[in-house]
PDB file of C-alpha atoms in Angstrom:
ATOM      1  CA  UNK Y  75     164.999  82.722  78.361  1.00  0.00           C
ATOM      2  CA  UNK Y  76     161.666  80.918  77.951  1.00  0.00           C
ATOM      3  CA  UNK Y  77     160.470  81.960  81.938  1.00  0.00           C
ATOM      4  CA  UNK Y  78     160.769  85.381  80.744  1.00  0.00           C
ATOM      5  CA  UNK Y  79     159.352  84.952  77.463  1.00  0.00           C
ATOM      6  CA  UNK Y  80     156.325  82.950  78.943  1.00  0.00           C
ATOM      7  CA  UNK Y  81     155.790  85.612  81.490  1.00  0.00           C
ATOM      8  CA  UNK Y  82     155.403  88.492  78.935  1.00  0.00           C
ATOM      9  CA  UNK Y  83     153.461  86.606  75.875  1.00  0.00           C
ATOM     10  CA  UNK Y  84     150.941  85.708  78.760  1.00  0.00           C
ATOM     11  CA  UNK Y  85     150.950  88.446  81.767  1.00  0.00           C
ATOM     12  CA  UNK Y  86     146.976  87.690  82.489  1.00  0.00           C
ATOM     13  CA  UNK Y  87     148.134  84.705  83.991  1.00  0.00           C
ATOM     14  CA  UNK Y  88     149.235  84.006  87.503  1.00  0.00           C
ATOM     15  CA  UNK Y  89     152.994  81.844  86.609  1.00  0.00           C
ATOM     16  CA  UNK Y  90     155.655  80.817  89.555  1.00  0.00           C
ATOM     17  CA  UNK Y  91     158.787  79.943  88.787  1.00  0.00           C
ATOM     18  CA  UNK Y  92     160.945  76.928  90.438  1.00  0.00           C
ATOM     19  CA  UNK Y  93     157.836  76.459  92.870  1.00  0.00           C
ATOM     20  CA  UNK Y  94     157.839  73.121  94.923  1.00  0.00           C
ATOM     21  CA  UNK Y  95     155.302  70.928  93.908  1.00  0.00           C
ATOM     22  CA  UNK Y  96     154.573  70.055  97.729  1.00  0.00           C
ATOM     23  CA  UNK Y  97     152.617  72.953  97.936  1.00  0.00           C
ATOM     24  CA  UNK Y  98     150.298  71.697  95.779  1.00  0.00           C
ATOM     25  CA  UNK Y  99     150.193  67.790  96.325  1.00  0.00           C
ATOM     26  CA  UNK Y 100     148.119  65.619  99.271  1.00  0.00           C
ATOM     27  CA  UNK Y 101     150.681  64.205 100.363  1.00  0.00           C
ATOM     28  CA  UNK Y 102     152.943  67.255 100.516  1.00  0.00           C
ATOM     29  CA  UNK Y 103     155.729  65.873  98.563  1.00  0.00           C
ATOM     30  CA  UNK Y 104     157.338  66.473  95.618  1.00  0.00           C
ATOM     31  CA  UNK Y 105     160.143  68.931  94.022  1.00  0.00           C
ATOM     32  CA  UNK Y 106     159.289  72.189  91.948  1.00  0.00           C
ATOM     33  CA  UNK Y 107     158.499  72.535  88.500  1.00  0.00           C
ATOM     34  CA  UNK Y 108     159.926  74.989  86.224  1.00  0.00           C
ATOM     35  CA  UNK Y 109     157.088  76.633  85.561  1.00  0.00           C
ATOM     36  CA  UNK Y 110     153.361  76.563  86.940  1.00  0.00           C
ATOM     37  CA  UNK Y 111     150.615  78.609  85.305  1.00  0.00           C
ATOM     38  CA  UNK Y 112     146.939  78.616  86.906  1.00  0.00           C
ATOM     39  CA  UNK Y 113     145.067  79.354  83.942  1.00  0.00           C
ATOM     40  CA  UNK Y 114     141.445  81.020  85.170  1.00  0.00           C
ATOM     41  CA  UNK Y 115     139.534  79.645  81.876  1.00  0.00           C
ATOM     42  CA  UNK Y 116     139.489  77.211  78.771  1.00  0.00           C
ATOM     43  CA  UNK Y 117     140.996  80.381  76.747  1.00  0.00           C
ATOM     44  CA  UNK Y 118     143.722  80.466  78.871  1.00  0.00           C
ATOM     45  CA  UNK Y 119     144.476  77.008  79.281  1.00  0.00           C
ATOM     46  CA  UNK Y 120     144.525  76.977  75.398  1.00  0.00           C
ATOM     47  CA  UNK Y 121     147.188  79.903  75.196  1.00  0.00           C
ATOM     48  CA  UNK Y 122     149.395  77.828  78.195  1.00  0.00           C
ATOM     49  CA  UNK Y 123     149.367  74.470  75.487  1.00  0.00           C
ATOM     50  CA  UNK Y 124     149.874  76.499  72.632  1.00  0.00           C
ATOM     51  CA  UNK Y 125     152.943  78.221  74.396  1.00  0.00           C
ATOM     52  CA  UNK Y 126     153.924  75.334  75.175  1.00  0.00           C
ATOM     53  CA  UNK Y 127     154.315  73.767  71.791  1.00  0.00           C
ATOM     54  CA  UNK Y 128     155.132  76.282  69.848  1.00  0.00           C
ATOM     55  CA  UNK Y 129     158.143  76.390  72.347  1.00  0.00           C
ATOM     56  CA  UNK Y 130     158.569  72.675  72.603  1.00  0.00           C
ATOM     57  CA  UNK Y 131     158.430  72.713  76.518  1.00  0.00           C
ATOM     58  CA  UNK Y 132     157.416  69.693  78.062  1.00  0.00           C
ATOM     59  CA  UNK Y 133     154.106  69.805  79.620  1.00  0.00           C
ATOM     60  CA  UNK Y 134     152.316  68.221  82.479  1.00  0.00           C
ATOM     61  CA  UNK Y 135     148.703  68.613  84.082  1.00  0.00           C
ATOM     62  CA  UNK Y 136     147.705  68.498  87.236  1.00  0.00           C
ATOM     63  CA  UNK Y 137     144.378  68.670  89.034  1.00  0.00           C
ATOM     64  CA  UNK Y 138     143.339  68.444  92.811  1.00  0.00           C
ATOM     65  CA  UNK Y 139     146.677  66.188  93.130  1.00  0.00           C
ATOM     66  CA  UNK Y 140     145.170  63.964  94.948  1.00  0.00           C
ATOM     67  CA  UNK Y 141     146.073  60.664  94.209  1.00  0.00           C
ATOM     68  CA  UNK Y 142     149.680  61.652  93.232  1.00  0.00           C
ATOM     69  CA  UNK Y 143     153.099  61.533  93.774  1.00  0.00           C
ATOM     70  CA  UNK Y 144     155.934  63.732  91.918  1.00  0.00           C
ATOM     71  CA  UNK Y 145     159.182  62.793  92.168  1.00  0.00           C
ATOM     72  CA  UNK Y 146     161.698  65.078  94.035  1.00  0.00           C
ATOM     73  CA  UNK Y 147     163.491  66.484  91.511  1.00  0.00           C
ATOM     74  CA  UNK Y 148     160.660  68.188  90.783  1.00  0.00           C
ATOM     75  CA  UNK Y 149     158.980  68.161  86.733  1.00  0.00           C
ATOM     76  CA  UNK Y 150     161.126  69.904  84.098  1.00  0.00           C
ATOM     77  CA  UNK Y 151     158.819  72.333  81.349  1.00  0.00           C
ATOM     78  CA  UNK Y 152     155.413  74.036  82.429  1.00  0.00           C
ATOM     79  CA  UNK Y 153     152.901  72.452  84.822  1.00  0.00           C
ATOM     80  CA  UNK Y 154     149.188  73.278  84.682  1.00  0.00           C
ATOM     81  CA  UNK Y 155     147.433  73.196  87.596  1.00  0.00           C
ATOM     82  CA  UNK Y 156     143.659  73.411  86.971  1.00  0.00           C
ATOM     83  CA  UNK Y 157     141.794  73.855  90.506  1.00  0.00           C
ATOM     84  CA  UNK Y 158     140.756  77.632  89.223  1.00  0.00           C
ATOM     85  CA  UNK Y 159     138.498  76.190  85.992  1.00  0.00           C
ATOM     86  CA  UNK Y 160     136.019  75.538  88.934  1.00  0.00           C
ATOM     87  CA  UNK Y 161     132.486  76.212  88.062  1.00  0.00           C
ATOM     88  CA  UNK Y 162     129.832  73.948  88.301  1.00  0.00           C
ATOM     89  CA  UNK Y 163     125.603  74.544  87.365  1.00  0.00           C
ATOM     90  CA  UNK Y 164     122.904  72.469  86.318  1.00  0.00           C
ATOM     91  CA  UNK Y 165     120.554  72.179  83.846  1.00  0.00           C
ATOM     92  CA  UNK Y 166     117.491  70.103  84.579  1.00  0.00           C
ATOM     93  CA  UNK Y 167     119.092  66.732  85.343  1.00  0.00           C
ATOM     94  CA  UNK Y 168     122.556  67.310  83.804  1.00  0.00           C
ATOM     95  CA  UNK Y 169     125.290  68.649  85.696  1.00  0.00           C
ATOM     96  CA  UNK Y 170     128.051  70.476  83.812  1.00  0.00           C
ATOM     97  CA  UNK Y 171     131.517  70.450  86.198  1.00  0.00           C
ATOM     98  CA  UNK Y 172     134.589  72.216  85.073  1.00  0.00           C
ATOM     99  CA  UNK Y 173     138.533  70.338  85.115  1.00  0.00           C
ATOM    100  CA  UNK Y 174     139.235  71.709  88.753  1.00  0.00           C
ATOM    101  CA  UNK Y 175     135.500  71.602  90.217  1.00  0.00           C
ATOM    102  CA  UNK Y 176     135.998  69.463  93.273  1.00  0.00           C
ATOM    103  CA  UNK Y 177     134.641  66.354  92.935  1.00  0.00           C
ATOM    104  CA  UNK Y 178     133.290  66.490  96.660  1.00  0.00           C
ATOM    105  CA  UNK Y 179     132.032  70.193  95.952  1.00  0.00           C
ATOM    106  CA  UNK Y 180     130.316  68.925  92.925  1.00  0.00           C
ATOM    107  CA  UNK Y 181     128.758  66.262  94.916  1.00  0.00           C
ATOM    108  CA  UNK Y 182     127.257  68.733  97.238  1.00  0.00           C
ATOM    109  CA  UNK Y 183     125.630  71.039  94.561  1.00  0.00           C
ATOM    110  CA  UNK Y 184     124.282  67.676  92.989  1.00  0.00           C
ATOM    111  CA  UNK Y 185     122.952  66.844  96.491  1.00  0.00           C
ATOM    112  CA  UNK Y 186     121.516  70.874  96.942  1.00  0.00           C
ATOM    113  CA  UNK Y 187     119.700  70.259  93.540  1.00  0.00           C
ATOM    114  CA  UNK Y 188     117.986  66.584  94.696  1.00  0.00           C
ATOM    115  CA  UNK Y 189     120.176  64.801  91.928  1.00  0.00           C
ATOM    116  CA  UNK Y 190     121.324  61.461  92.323  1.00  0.00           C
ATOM    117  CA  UNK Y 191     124.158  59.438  91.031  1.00  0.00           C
ATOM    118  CA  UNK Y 192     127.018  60.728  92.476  1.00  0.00           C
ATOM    119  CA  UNK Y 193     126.796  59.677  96.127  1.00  0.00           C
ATOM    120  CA  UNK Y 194     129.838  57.224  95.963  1.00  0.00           C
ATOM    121  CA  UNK Y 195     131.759  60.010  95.199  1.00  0.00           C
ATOM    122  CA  UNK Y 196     131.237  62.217  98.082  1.00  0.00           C
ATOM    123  CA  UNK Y 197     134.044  61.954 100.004  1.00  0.00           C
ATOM    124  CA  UNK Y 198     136.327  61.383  96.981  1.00  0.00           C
ATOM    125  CA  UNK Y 199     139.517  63.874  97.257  1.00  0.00           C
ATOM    126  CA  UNK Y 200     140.399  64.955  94.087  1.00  0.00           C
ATOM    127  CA  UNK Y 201     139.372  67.077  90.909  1.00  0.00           C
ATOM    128  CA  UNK Y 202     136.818  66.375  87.613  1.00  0.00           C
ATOM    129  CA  UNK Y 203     139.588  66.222  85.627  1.00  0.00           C
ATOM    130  CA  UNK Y 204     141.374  63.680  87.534  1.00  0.00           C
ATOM    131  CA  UNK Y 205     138.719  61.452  88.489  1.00  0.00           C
ATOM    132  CA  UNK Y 206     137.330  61.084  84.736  1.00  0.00           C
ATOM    133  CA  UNK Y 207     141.075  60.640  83.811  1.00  0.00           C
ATOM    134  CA  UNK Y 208     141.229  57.529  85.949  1.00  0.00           C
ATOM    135  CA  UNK Y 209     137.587  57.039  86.404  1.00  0.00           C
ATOM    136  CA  UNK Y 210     137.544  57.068  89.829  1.00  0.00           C
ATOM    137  CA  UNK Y 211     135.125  55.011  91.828  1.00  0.00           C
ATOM    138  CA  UNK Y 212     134.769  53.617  95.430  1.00  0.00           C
ATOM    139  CA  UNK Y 213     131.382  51.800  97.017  1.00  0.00           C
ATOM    140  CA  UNK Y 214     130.456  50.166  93.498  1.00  0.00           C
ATOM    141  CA  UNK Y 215     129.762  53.538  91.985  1.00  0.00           C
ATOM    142  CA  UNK Y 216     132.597  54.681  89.163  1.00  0.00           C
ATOM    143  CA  UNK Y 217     132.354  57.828  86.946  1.00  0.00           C
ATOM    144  CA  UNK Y 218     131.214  55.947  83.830  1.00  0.00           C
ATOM    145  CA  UNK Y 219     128.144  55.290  85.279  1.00  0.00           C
ATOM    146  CA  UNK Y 220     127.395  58.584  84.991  1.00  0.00           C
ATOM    147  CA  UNK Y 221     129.464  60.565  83.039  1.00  0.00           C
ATOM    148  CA  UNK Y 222     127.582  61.632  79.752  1.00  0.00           C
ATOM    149  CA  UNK Y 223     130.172  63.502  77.968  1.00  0.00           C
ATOM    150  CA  UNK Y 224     133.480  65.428  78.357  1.00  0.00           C
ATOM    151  CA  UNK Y 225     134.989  68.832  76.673  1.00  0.00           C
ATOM    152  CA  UNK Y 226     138.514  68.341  76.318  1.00  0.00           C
ATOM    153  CA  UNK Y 227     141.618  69.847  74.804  1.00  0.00           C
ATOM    154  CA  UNK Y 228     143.914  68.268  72.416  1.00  0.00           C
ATOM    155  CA  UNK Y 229     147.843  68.027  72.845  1.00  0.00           C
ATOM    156  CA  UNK Y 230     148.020  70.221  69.803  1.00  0.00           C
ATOM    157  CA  UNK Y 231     145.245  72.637  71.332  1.00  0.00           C
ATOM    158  CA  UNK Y 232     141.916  71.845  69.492  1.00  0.00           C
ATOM    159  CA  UNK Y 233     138.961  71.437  71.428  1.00  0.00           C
ATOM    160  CA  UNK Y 234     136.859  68.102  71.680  1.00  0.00           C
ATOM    161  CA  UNK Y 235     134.376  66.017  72.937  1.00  0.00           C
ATOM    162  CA  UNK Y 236     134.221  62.284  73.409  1.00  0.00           C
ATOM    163  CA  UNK Y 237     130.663  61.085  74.560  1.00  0.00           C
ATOM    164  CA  UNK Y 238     130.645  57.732  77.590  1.00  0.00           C
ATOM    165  CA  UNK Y 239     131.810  55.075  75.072  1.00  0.00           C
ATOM    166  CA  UNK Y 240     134.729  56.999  73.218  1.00  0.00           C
ATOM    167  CA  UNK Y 241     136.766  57.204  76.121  1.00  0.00           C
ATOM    168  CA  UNK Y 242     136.996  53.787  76.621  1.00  0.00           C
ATOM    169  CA  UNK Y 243     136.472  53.535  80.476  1.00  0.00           C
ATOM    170  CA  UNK Y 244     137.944  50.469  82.049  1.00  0.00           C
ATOM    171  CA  UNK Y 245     138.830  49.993  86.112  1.00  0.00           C
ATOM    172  CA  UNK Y 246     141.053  53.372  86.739  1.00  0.00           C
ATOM    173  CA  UNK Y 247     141.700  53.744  82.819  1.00  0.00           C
ATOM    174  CA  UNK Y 248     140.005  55.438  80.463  1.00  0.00           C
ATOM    175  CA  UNK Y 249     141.274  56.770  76.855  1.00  0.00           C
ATOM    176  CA  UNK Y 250     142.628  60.203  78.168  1.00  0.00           C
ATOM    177  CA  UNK Y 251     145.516  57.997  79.768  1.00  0.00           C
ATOM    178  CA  UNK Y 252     147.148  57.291  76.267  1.00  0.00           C
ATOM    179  CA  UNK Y 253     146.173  60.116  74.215  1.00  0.00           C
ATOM    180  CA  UNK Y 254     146.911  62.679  77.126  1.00  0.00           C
ATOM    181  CA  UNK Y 255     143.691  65.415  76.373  1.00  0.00           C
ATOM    182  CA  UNK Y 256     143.217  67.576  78.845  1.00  0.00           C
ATOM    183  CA  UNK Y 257     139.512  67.068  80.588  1.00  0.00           C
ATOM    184  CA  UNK Y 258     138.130  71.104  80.337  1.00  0.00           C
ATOM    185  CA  UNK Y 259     134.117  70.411  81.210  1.00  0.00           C
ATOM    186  CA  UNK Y 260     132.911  66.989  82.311  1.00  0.00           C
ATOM    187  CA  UNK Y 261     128.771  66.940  81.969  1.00  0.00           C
ATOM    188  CA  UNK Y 262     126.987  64.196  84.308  1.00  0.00           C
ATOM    189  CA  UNK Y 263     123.527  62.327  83.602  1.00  0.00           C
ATOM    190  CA  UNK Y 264     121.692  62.142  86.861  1.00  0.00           C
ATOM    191  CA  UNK Y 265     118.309  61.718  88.140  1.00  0.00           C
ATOM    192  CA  UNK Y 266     115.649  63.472  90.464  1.00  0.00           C
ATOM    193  CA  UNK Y 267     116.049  61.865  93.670  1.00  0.00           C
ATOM    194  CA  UNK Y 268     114.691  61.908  97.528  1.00  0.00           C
ATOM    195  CA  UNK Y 269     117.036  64.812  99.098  1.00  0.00           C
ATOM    196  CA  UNK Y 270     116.619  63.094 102.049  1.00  0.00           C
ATOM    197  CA  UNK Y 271     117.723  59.794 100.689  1.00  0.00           C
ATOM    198  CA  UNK Y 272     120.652  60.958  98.983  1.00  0.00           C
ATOM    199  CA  UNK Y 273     121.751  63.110 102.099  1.00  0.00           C
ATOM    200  CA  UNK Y 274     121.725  59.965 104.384  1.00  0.00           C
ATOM    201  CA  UNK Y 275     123.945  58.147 101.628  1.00  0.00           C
ATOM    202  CA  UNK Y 276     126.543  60.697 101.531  1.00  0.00           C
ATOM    203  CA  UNK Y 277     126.570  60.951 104.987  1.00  0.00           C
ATOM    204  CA  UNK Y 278     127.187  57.174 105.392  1.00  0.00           C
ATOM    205  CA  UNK Y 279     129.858  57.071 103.233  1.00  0.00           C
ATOM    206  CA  UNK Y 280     131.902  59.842 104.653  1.00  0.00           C
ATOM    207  CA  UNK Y 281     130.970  58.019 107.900  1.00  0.00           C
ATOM    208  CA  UNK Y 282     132.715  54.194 106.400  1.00  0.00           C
ATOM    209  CA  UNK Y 283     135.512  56.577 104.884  1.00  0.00           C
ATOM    210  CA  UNK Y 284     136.239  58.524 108.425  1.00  0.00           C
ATOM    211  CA  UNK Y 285     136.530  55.144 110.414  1.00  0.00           C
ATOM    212  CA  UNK Y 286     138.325  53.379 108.113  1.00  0.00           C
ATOM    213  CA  UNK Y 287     140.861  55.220 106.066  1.00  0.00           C
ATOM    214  CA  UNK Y 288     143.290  57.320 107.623  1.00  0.00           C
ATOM    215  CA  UNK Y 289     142.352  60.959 106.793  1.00  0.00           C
ATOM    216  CA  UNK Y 290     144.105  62.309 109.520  1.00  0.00           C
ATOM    217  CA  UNK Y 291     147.610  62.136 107.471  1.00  0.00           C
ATOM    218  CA  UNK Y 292     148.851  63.294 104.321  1.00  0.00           C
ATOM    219  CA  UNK Y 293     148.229  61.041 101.827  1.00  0.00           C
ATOM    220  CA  UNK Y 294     147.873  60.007  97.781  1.00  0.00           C
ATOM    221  CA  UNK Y 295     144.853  58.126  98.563  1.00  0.00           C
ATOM    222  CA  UNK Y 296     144.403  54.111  97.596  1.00  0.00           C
ATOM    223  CA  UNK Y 297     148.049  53.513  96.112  1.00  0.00           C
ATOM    224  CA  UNK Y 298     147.466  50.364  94.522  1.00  0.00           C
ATOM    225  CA  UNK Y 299     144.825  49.049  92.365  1.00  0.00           C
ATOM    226  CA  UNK Y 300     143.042  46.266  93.230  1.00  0.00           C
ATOM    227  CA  UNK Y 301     144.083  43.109  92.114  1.00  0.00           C
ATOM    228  CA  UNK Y 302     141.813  40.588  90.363  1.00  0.00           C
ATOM    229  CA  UNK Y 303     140.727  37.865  93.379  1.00  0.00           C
ATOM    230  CA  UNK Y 304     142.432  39.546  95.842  1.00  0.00           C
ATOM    231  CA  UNK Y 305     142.065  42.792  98.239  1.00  0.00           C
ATOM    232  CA  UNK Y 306     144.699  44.868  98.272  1.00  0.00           C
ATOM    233  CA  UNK Y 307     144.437  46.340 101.791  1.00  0.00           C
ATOM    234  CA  UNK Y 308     143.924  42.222 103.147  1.00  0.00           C
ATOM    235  CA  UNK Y 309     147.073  41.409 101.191  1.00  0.00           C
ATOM    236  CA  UNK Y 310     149.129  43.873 102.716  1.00  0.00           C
ATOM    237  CA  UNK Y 311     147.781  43.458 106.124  1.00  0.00           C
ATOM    238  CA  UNK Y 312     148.562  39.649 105.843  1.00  0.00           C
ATOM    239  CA  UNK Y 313     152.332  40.428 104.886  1.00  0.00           C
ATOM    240  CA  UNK Y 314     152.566  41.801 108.290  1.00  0.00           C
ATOM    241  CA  UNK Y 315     153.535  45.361 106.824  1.00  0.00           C
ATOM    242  CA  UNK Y 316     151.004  47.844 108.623  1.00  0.00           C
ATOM    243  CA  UNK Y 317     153.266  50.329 110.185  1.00  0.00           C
ATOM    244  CA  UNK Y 318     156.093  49.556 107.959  1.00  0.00           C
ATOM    245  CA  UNK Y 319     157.995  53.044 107.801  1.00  0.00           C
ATOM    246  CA  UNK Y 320     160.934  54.644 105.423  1.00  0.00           C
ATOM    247  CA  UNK Y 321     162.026  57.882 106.450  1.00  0.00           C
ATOM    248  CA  UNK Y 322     158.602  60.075 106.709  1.00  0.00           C
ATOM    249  CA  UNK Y 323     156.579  57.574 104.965  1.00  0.00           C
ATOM    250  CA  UNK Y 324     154.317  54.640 106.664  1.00  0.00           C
ATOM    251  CA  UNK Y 325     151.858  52.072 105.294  1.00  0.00           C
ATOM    252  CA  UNK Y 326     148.727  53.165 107.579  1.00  0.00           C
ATOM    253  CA  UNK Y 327     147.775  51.451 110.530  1.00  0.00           C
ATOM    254  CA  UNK Y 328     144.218  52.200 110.275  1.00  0.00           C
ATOM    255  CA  UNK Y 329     144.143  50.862 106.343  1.00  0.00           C
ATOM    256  CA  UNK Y 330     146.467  48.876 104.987  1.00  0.00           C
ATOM    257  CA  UNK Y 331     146.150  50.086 101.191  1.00  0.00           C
ATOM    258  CA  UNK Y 332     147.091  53.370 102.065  1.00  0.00           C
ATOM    259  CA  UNK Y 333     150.838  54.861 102.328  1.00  0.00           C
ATOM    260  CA  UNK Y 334     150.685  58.301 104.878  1.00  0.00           C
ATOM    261  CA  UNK Y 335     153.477  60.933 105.529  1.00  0.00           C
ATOM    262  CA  UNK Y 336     153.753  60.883 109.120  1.00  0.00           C
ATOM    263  CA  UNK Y 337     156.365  63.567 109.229  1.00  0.00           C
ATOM    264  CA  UNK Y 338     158.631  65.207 106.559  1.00  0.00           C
ATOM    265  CA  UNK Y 339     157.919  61.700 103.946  1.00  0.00           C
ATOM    266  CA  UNK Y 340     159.990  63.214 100.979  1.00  0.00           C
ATOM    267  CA  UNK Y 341     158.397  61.671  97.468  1.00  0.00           C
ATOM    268  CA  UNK Y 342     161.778  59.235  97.404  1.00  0.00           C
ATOM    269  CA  UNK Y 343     160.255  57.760 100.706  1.00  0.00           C
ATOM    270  CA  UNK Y 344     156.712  57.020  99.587  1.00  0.00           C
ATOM    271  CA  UNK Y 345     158.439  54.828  96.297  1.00  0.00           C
ATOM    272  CA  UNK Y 346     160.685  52.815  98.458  1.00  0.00           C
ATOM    273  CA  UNK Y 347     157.774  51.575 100.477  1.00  0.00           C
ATOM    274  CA  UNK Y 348     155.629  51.369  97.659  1.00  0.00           C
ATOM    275  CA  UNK Y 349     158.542  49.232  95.934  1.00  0.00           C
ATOM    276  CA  UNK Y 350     158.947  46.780  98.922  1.00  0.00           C
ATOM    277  CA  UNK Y 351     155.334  46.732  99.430  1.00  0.00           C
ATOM    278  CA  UNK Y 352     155.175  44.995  96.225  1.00  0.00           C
ATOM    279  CA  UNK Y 353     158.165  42.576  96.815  1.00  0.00           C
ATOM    280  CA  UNK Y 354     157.004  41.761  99.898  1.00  0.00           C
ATOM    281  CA  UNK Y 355     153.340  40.883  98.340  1.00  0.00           C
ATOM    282  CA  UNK Y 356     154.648  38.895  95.616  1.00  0.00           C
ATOM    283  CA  UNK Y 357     157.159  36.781  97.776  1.00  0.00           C
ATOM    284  CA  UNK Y 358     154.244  35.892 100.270  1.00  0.00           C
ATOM    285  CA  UNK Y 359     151.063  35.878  97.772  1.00  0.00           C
ATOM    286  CA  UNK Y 360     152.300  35.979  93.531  1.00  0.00           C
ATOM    287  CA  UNK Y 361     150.649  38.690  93.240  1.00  0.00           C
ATOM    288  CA  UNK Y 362     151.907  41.517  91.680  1.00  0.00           C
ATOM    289  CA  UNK Y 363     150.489  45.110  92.874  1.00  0.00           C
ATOM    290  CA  UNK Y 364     149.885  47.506  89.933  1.00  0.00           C
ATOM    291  CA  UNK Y 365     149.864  51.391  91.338  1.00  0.00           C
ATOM    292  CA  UNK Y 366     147.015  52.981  91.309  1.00  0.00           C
ATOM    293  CA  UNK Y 367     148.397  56.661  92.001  1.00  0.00           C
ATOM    294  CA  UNK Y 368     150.406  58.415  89.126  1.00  0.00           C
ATOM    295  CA  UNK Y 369     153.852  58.807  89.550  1.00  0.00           C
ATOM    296  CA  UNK Y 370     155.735  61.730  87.454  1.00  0.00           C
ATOM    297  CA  UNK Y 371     158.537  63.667  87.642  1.00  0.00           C
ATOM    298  CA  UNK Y 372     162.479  63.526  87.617  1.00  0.00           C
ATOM    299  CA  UNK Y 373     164.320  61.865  90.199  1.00  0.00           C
ATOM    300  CA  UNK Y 374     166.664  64.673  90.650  1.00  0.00           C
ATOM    301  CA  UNK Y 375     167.066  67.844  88.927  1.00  0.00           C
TER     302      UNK Y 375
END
């Protein structure tokens, strides 16, 4: 069988079998996965995508999970989650921030060092990997505008780097989305800054994302993006569907744009609301909401 045969080609590294993927998401939903291997460094995470294609076993990758939902039947093949590639140093005004760094972590050690750039990221929930996946961004400030290069790993295993402009960053796109590398090391271009100054800006912006966004609940984060004219959280709040609820799953109260477990939300919950959400929007409005947060997985196993 290929759990056992995964299991003693590659012993160094921690593998679960059939492990629920709610363990591992924000918004605590989602079914297990076959397989999920933790690698601990790049060599590892190599051997895992090697494995994996020599074997021809689907395979998925998975960061902070942050602005995620997986299905609840779960993702067939091996999952990789990344949160243990986690180091992060600097070198004179470049900071070098492995796959699974947290991006609010990394914010803090650029803060410790008086670097600034990545304020608009400091209350950000997710992983490096993930947010120069989908180049995050929130209070005008998006990873492109500071991101100077990234290591990453090719389907096929070979190790590259694309500089700013190769990866083709657009609003929550950037080149990784269609060619599926894996982000390993993502290095940032800052610049000296007032520690006081850049302390005060983080702190505001954890202040504006405290009172408005509902933090206190499981959640995947913004789930749609934001249409072109429009705001997303106004458009939903006009349609009269704050407090809409399926099962576990609610569109916030607090903020509109955001869809919160409120008690036992199973994955199959969050994508009905999300799916009359968007009906809803497009009778009242014509406007058609694009998700921002990935959705993978099987609907049932």
């Amino acid at each position: 069988m290929i759990d056992d045969k995964i299991l003693n080609e590659l012993p160094q590294i921690e593998i679960l079998k059939d492990e629920p993927l709610a363990h591992y998401t924000n918004t605590k939903t989602g079914g297990p996965a076959d397989l999920i291997a933790f690698p601990k460094n790049i060599a590892e995470t190599q051997a895992l995508v090697f494995f994996a294609k020599e074997n021809e076993l689907p395979l998925t990758i998975i960061g902070n999970a942050s602005n995620l939902i997986v299905k609840d039947g779960g993702i067939r093949g091996l999952v990789i989650i990344l949160t243990k590639l986690a180091e992060v140093k600097v070198e004179n005004d470049l900071l070098f921030a492995s796959a699974g760094a947290s991006l609010i972590e990394t914010t803090e050690i650029a803060y410790q060092h008086g670097l600034t750039g990545l304020e608009f990221a400091a209350g950000i929930p997710g992983s490096i990997g993930g947010a120069v996946f989908m180049n995050a961004g929130a209070y005008d400030g998006e990873i492109k505008d500071v991101l100077a290069k990234v290591k990453v790993l090719t389907p096929t295993g070979e190790i590259k780097e694309y500089s700013n402009e190769e990866l083709e960053f657009g609003y929550r796109t950037s080149r990784l989305q269609t060619e599926h590398d894996i982000v390993l090391e993502a290095v940032f271009a800052l610049k000296q800054g007032d520690k006081t100054v850049i302390r005060e800006r983080m702190d505001e912006l954890n202040f504006l994302r405290a009172s408005k966004q509902p933090l206190e609940y499981p959640s995947c984060g913004s789930v749609f993006k934001r249409p072109v004219g429009h705001f997303t959280g106004k458009l939903i709040h006009d349609s009269g569907l704050q407090g809409f609820t399926i099962g576990g799953a609610q569109v916030s109260k607090k903020h509109a744009g955001f869809i919160v477990n409120i008690g036992a939300a199973t994955a199959t919950d969050y994508l009905a609301v999300i799916k009359h959400v968007q009906q809803v929007v497009f009778e009242k409005f014509g406007v058609k909401l694009e998700t921002e947060v990935r959705i993978i997985g099987t609907d049932g196993k």
